[in-house]
Amino acid sequence: MNTKYLLTPGPVELPAEVLRAGARPLIGHRCPAFSELFTSIEKMLQELLKSEGPVIILPSSGTGALECMAVNFLEKGDKFISISCGVFGNRFREIALRTGAEGINIDVEFGESVTPKIAADAVKNNPGCKVLMITHNETSTAVVNPIKEIIAAIPEKDRPLIFVDGVSSVGAMECFPQEWGIDVLGTASQKGLLTPPGLGLVWLSEKAWKALDGKICPSYSYDLKLHKKELEAKSPANPFTPPVSLYYALEAALSEILERGTDIWFNSHRKYADALAAGLEAMGFDLLAKNKEARSSGVTAFKYPGGDTEAVRKKLRAMGIETAGGQGKLKGILIRVAHYNNWGWPELCIILGSLYGAAGMAQTLKKDFLAEAWNVWNKED
Ligand code: PMP
């Protein structure tokens, strides 16, 4: 059976306009039409992030964006603090270690979020670190970290450069790097930005751009200063051949989000996640993140106590619904479903109803799961 509903946390179901935009005839990447396209995307990204300055766009996945951040700033002799609460936090630190820099690891239980105190203590106890790296939305556990509060808890004078992995947050929830004090933010096209996979995006604070003065990036294609120079030229361009079709798709996706209005967009994702959680819990699933505040609005992760999660995922697949399983130490015991797109009550019913069938819950169910979900969905904002 072909996939009818792609619920994996990237790539995600895309609006038809985005798919159509990606199929437009190609243009040359050194022609005025491409400069216009690039400029329009830059303006929209700045609006989405409520931040000034260029957003560097790389032909890469999210991992490439994170690698770009690491290779531009870190080198042998540097130290960084890595706070991880899941598989992607762990990967970010592995990427950084490849530069030869030394990492100080702080680990938070999978399913829990990083608190401002953990981050503030890590900085206080480890002076002289160049970078603190943290994941905004930990996709492997569906937990969101309170980045704004975390940064605010670190005294400005002691702050290392704050690196944030926003691969699965940007586009779906508030992520305002300039306002929050993020120095380097990396993200990717295929989740909250509702675009096919293939673009990595990196934003830098003024402090971060200054920190690159005089440095030579060991990677040519990931050299942020090289990208910035071309982007800020009279006719904005990419130093190398860009995936033009993905730029078209990204432009259409950003228009969709911004036309709706970011507040409305972010709130609708929150509401969907809350209603989904209520329905899942009423059915007897256990959400991995116990703390409601820590639950992501882009992806939900849950366990099936006493049941075989992989068998449920298989049955869902047979119905045309593709979900993600657990990763790392959560392999085999989690189901993860994403909700990055503009979904409403009908889609929520499809997911809950299909799970009801796939998990064979007719005999055991004690609560009316749809009523529980509807009560949350329908409550006044
Ligand atoms: N960081 C996070 C938080 C992610 O969710 C992902 C992808 N799931 C990545 C990094 C890696 O991105 P990619 O697979 O696009 O390289």
mmCIF file with all atom_site columns, C-alpha atoms in Angstrom, residues 15-122:
data_model
loop_
_atom_site.group_PDB
_atom_site.id
_atom_site.type_symbol
_atom_site.label_atom_id
_atom_site.label_alt_id
_atom_site.label_comp_id
_atom_site.label_asym_id
_atom_site.label_entity_id
_atom_site.label_seq_id
_atom_site.pdbx_PDB_ins_code
_atom_site.Cartn_x
_atom_site.Cartn_y
_atom_site.Cartn_z
_atom_site.occupancy
_atom_site.B_iso_or_equiv
_atom_site.pdbx_formal_charge
_atom_site.auth_seq_id
_atom_site.auth_comp_id
_atom_site.auth_asym_id
_atom_site.auth_atom_id
_atom_site.pdbx_PDB_model_num
ATOM 1   C CA . PRO A 1 15  ? 0.762  21.498 0.942   1.00 0.00 ? 15  PRO A CA 1
ATOM 2   C CA . ALA A 1 16  ? -0.137 21.041 -2.734  1.00 0.00 ? 16  ALA A CA 1
ATOM 3   C CA . GLU A 1 17  ? 1.066  24.590 -3.558  1.00 0.00 ? 17  GLU A CA 1
ATOM 4   C CA . VAL A 1 18  ? 4.530  23.726 -2.244  1.00 0.00 ? 18  VAL A CA 1
ATOM 5   C CA . LEU A 1 19  ? 4.738  20.606 -4.400  1.00 0.00 ? 19  LEU A CA 1
ATOM 6   C CA . ARG A 1 20  ? 3.513  22.519 -7.424  1.00 0.00 ? 20  ARG A CA 1
ATOM 7   C CA . ALA A 1 21  ? 6.022  25.320 -6.838  1.00 0.00 ? 21  ALA A CA 1
ATOM 8   C CA . GLY A 1 22  ? 8.838  22.776 -6.740  1.00 0.00 ? 22  GLY A CA 1
ATOM 9   C CA . ALA A 1 23  ? 7.808  21.525 -10.175 1.00 0.00 ? 23  ALA A CA 1
ATOM 10  C CA . ARG A 1 24  ? 8.190  24.923 -11.884 1.00 0.00 ? 24  ARG A CA 1
ATOM 11  C CA . PRO A 1 25  ? 10.580 25.127 -14.857 1.00 0.00 ? 25  PRO A CA 1
ATOM 12  C CA . LEU A 1 26  ? 14.149 25.773 -13.791 1.00 0.00 ? 26  LEU A CA 1
ATOM 13  C CA . ILE A 1 27  ? 15.858 29.135 -14.035 1.00 0.00 ? 27  ILE A CA 1
ATOM 14  C CA . GLY A 1 28  ? 19.579 29.856 -14.154 1.00 0.00 ? 28  GLY A CA 1
ATOM 15  C CA . HIS A 1 29  ? 21.051 30.507 -10.731 1.00 0.00 ? 29  HIS A CA 1
ATOM 16  C CA . ARG A 1 30  ? 23.021 33.517 -12.017 1.00 0.00 ? 30  ARG A CA 1
ATOM 17  C CA . CYS A 1 31  ? 20.039 35.304 -13.524 1.00 0.00 ? 31  CYS A CA 1
ATOM 18  C CA . PRO A 1 32  ? 17.998 38.181 -12.045 1.00 0.00 ? 32  PRO A CA 1
ATOM 19  C CA . ALA A 1 33  ? 14.986 35.911 -11.472 1.00 0.00 ? 33  ALA A CA 1
ATOM 20  C CA . PHE A 1 34  ? 17.035 33.778 -9.079  1.00 0.00 ? 34  PHE A CA 1
ATOM 21  C CA . SER A 1 35  ? 18.268 36.859 -7.192  1.00 0.00 ? 35  SER A CA 1
ATOM 22  C CA . GLU A 1 36  ? 14.647 37.928 -6.790  1.00 0.00 ? 36  GLU A CA 1
ATOM 23  C CA . LEU A 1 37  ? 13.621 34.496 -5.563  1.00 0.00 ? 37  LEU A CA 1
ATOM 24  C CA . PHE A 1 38  ? 16.519 34.419 -3.098  1.00 0.00 ? 38  PHE A CA 1
ATOM 25  C CA . THR A 1 39  ? 15.740 37.931 -1.830  1.00 0.00 ? 39  THR A CA 1
ATOM 26  C CA . SER A 1 40  ? 12.094 37.085 -1.323  1.00 0.00 ? 40  SER A CA 1
ATOM 27  C CA . ILE A 1 41  ? 13.007 33.940 0.668   1.00 0.00 ? 41  ILE A CA 1
ATOM 28  C CA . GLU A 1 42  ? 15.490 35.878 2.800   1.00 0.00 ? 42  GLU A CA 1
ATOM 29  C CA . LYS A 1 43  ? 12.869 38.508 3.671   1.00 0.00 ? 43  LYS A CA 1
ATOM 30  C CA . MET A 1 44  ? 10.361 35.845 4.652   1.00 0.00 ? 44  MET A CA 1
ATOM 31  C CA . LEU A 1 45  ? 12.867 33.902 6.746   1.00 0.00 ? 45  LEU A CA 1
ATOM 32  C CA . GLN A 1 46  ? 13.790 37.082 8.599   1.00 0.00 ? 46  GLN A CA 1
ATOM 33  C CA . GLU A 1 47  ? 10.090 37.710 9.268   1.00 0.00 ? 47  GLU A CA 1
ATOM 34  C CA . LEU A 1 48  ? 9.572  34.144 10.488  1.00 0.00 ? 48  LEU A CA 1
ATOM 35  C CA . LEU A 1 49  ? 12.602 34.326 12.791  1.00 0.00 ? 49  LEU A CA 1
ATOM 36  C CA . LYS A 1 50  ? 11.906 37.971 13.740  1.00 0.00 ? 50  LYS A CA 1
ATOM 37  C CA . SER A 1 51  ? 15.622 38.512 13.167  1.00 0.00 ? 51  SER A CA 1
ATOM 38  C CA . GLU A 1 52  ? 17.876 40.631 10.993  1.00 0.00 ? 52  GLU A CA 1
ATOM 39  C CA . GLY A 1 53  ? 20.805 39.464 8.939   1.00 0.00 ? 53  GLY A CA 1
ATOM 40  C CA . PRO A 1 54  ? 21.259 36.834 6.279   1.00 0.00 ? 54  PRO A CA 1
ATOM 41  C CA . VAL A 1 55  ? 20.084 33.248 6.570   1.00 0.00 ? 55  VAL A CA 1
ATOM 42  C CA . ILE A 1 56  ? 22.645 31.105 4.794   1.00 0.00 ? 56  ILE A CA 1
ATOM 43  C CA . ILE A 1 57  ? 21.025 28.401 2.685   1.00 0.00 ? 57  ILE A CA 1
ATOM 44  C CA . LEU A 1 58  ? 23.042 25.282 1.956   1.00 0.00 ? 58  LEU A CA 1
ATOM 45  C CA . PRO A 1 59  ? 22.278 22.308 -0.224  1.00 0.00 ? 59  PRO A CA 1
ATOM 46  C CA . SER A 1 60  ? 22.305 19.841 2.660   1.00 0.00 ? 60  SER A CA 1
ATOM 47  C CA . SER A 1 61  ? 20.183 18.023 5.201   1.00 0.00 ? 61  SER A CA 1
ATOM 48  C CA . GLY A 1 62  ? 19.877 19.220 8.795   1.00 0.00 ? 62  GLY A CA 1
ATOM 49  C CA . THR A 1 63  ? 23.042 17.352 9.736   1.00 0.00 ? 63  THR A CA 1
ATOM 50  C CA . GLY A 1 64  ? 24.885 19.425 7.144   1.00 0.00 ? 64  GLY A CA 1
ATOM 51  C CA . ALA A 1 65  ? 23.641 22.655 8.725   1.00 0.00 ? 65  ALA A CA 1
ATOM 52  C CA . LEU A 1 66  ? 24.902 21.461 12.125  1.00 0.00 ? 66  LEU A CA 1
ATOM 53  C CA . GLU A 1 67  ? 28.229 20.424 10.619  1.00 0.00 ? 67  GLU A CA 1
ATOM 54  C CA . CYS A 1 68  ? 28.523 23.819 8.967   1.00 0.00 ? 68  CYS A CA 1
ATOM 55  C CA . MET A 1 69  ? 28.044 25.475 12.364  1.00 0.00 ? 69  MET A CA 1
ATOM 56  C CA . ALA A 1 70  ? 30.720 23.285 13.936  1.00 0.00 ? 70  ALA A CA 1
ATOM 57  C CA . VAL A 1 71  ? 33.400 23.591 11.239  1.00 0.00 ? 71  VAL A CA 1
ATOM 58  C CA . ASN A 1 72  ? 33.137 27.360 10.978  1.00 0.00 ? 72  ASN A CA 1
ATOM 59  C CA . PHE A 1 73  ? 33.644 27.987 14.683  1.00 0.00 ? 73  PHE A CA 1
ATOM 60  C CA . LEU A 1 74  ? 35.346 25.075 16.416  1.00 0.00 ? 74  LEU A CA 1
ATOM 61  C CA . GLU A 1 75  ? 38.862 23.737 16.112  1.00 0.00 ? 75  GLU A CA 1
ATOM 62  C CA . LYS A 1 76  ? 41.421 21.733 18.059  1.00 0.00 ? 76  LYS A CA 1
ATOM 63  C CA . GLY A 1 77  ? 42.107 23.425 21.381  1.00 0.00 ? 77  GLY A CA 1
ATOM 64  C CA . ASP A 1 78  ? 38.546 24.740 21.768  1.00 0.00 ? 78  ASP A CA 1
ATOM 65  C CA . LYS A 1 79  ? 36.104 23.473 24.354  1.00 0.00 ? 79  LYS A CA 1
ATOM 66  C CA . PHE A 1 80  ? 32.363 23.232 24.024  1.00 0.00 ? 80  PHE A CA 1
ATOM 67  C CA . ILE A 1 81  ? 29.495 22.308 26.335  1.00 0.00 ? 81  ILE A CA 1
ATOM 68  C CA . SER A 1 82  ? 26.925 19.960 24.866  1.00 0.00 ? 82  SER A CA 1
ATOM 69  C CA . ILE A 1 83  ? 23.617 19.517 26.656  1.00 0.00 ? 83  ILE A CA 1
ATOM 70  C CA . SER A 1 84  ? 21.664 16.624 25.228  1.00 0.00 ? 84  SER A CA 1
ATOM 71  C CA . CYS A 1 85  ? 18.289 15.096 26.013  1.00 0.00 ? 85  CYS A CA 1
ATOM 72  C CA . GLY A 1 86  ? 18.092 12.723 23.062  1.00 0.00 ? 86  GLY A CA 1
ATOM 73  C CA . VAL A 1 87  ? 19.545 11.199 19.931  1.00 0.00 ? 87  VAL A CA 1
ATOM 74  C CA . PHE A 1 88  ? 19.927 14.485 18.049  1.00 0.00 ? 88  PHE A CA 1
ATOM 75  C CA . GLY A 1 89  ? 21.621 16.245 20.957  1.00 0.00 ? 89  GLY A CA 1
ATOM 76  C CA . ASN A 1 90  ? 24.068 13.339 20.986  1.00 0.00 ? 90  ASN A CA 1
ATOM 77  C CA . ARG A 1 91  ? 24.615 13.627 17.242  1.00 0.00 ? 91  ARG A CA 1
ATOM 78  C CA . PHE A 1 92  ? 25.296 17.369 17.489  1.00 0.00 ? 92  PHE A CA 1
ATOM 79  C CA . ARG A 1 93  ? 28.100 16.671 19.961  1.00 0.00 ? 93  ARG A CA 1
ATOM 80  C CA . GLU A 1 94  ? 29.557 13.943 17.749  1.00 0.00 ? 94  GLU A CA 1
ATOM 81  C CA . ILE A 1 95  ? 29.627 16.357 14.837  1.00 0.00 ? 95  ILE A CA 1
ATOM 82  C CA . ALA A 1 96  ? 31.405 18.962 16.966  1.00 0.00 ? 96  ALA A CA 1
ATOM 83  C CA . LEU A 1 97  ? 33.969 16.434 18.203  1.00 0.00 ? 97  LEU A CA 1
ATOM 84  C CA . ARG A 1 98  ? 35.095 15.824 14.601  1.00 0.00 ? 98  ARG A CA 1
ATOM 85  C CA . THR A 1 99  ? 36.609 19.341 14.598  1.00 0.00 ? 99  THR A CA 1
ATOM 86  C CA . GLY A 1 100 ? 39.104 18.211 17.241  1.00 0.00 ? 100 GLY A CA 1
ATOM 87  C CA . ALA A 1 101 ? 37.488 20.411 19.902  1.00 0.00 ? 101 ALA A CA 1
ATOM 88  C CA . GLU A 1 102 ? 36.938 18.959 23.361  1.00 0.00 ? 102 GLU A CA 1
ATOM 89  C CA . GLY A 1 103 ? 33.376 18.398 24.556  1.00 0.00 ? 103 GLY A CA 1
ATOM 90  C CA . ILE A 1 104 ? 31.909 18.648 28.027  1.00 0.00 ? 104 ILE A CA 1
ATOM 91  C CA . ASN A 1 105 ? 28.780 16.509 28.037  1.00 0.00 ? 105 ASN A CA 1
ATOM 92  C CA . ILE A 1 106 ? 25.704 17.164 30.129  1.00 0.00 ? 106 ILE A CA 1
ATOM 93  C CA . ASP A 1 107 ? 23.017 14.510 29.712  1.00 0.00 ? 107 ASP A CA 1
ATOM 94  C CA . VAL A 1 108 ? 19.363 14.869 30.552  1.00 0.00 ? 108 VAL A CA 1
ATOM 95  C CA . GLU A 1 109 ? 17.045 11.868 30.783  1.00 0.00 ? 109 GLU A CA 1
ATOM 96  C CA . PHE A 1 110 ? 15.326 11.035 27.477  1.00 0.00 ? 110 PHE A CA 1
ATOM 97  C CA . GLY A 1 111 ? 11.742 12.340 27.736  1.00 0.00 ? 111 GLY A CA 1
ATOM 98  C CA . GLU A 1 112 ? 12.697 15.278 29.941  1.00 0.00 ? 112 GLU A CA 1
ATOM 99  C CA . SER A 1 113 ? 13.623 18.791 28.933  1.00 0.00 ? 113 SER A CA 1
ATOM 100 C CA . VAL A 1 114 ? 16.719 20.794 29.758  1.00 0.00 ? 114 VAL A CA 1
ATOM 101 C CA . THR A 1 115 ? 16.058 23.317 32.524  1.00 0.00 ? 115 THR A CA 1
ATOM 102 C CA . PRO A 1 116 ? 17.552 26.822 32.613  1.00 0.00 ? 116 PRO A CA 1
ATOM 103 C CA . LYS A 1 117 ? 19.369 25.840 35.831  1.00 0.00 ? 117 LYS A CA 1
ATOM 104 C CA . ILE A 1 118 ? 21.102 22.884 34.173  1.00 0.00 ? 118 ILE A CA 1
ATOM 105 C CA . ALA A 1 119 ? 22.436 25.187 31.461  1.00 0.00 ? 119 ALA A CA 1
ATOM 106 C CA . ALA A 1 120 ? 23.385 28.013 33.842  1.00 0.00 ? 120 ALA A CA 1
ATOM 107 C CA . ASP A 1 121 ? 25.244 25.576 36.131  1.00 0.00 ? 121 ASP A CA 1
ATOM 108 C CA . ALA A 1 122 ? 27.018 23.991 33.165  1.00 0.00 ? 122 ALA A CA 1
#
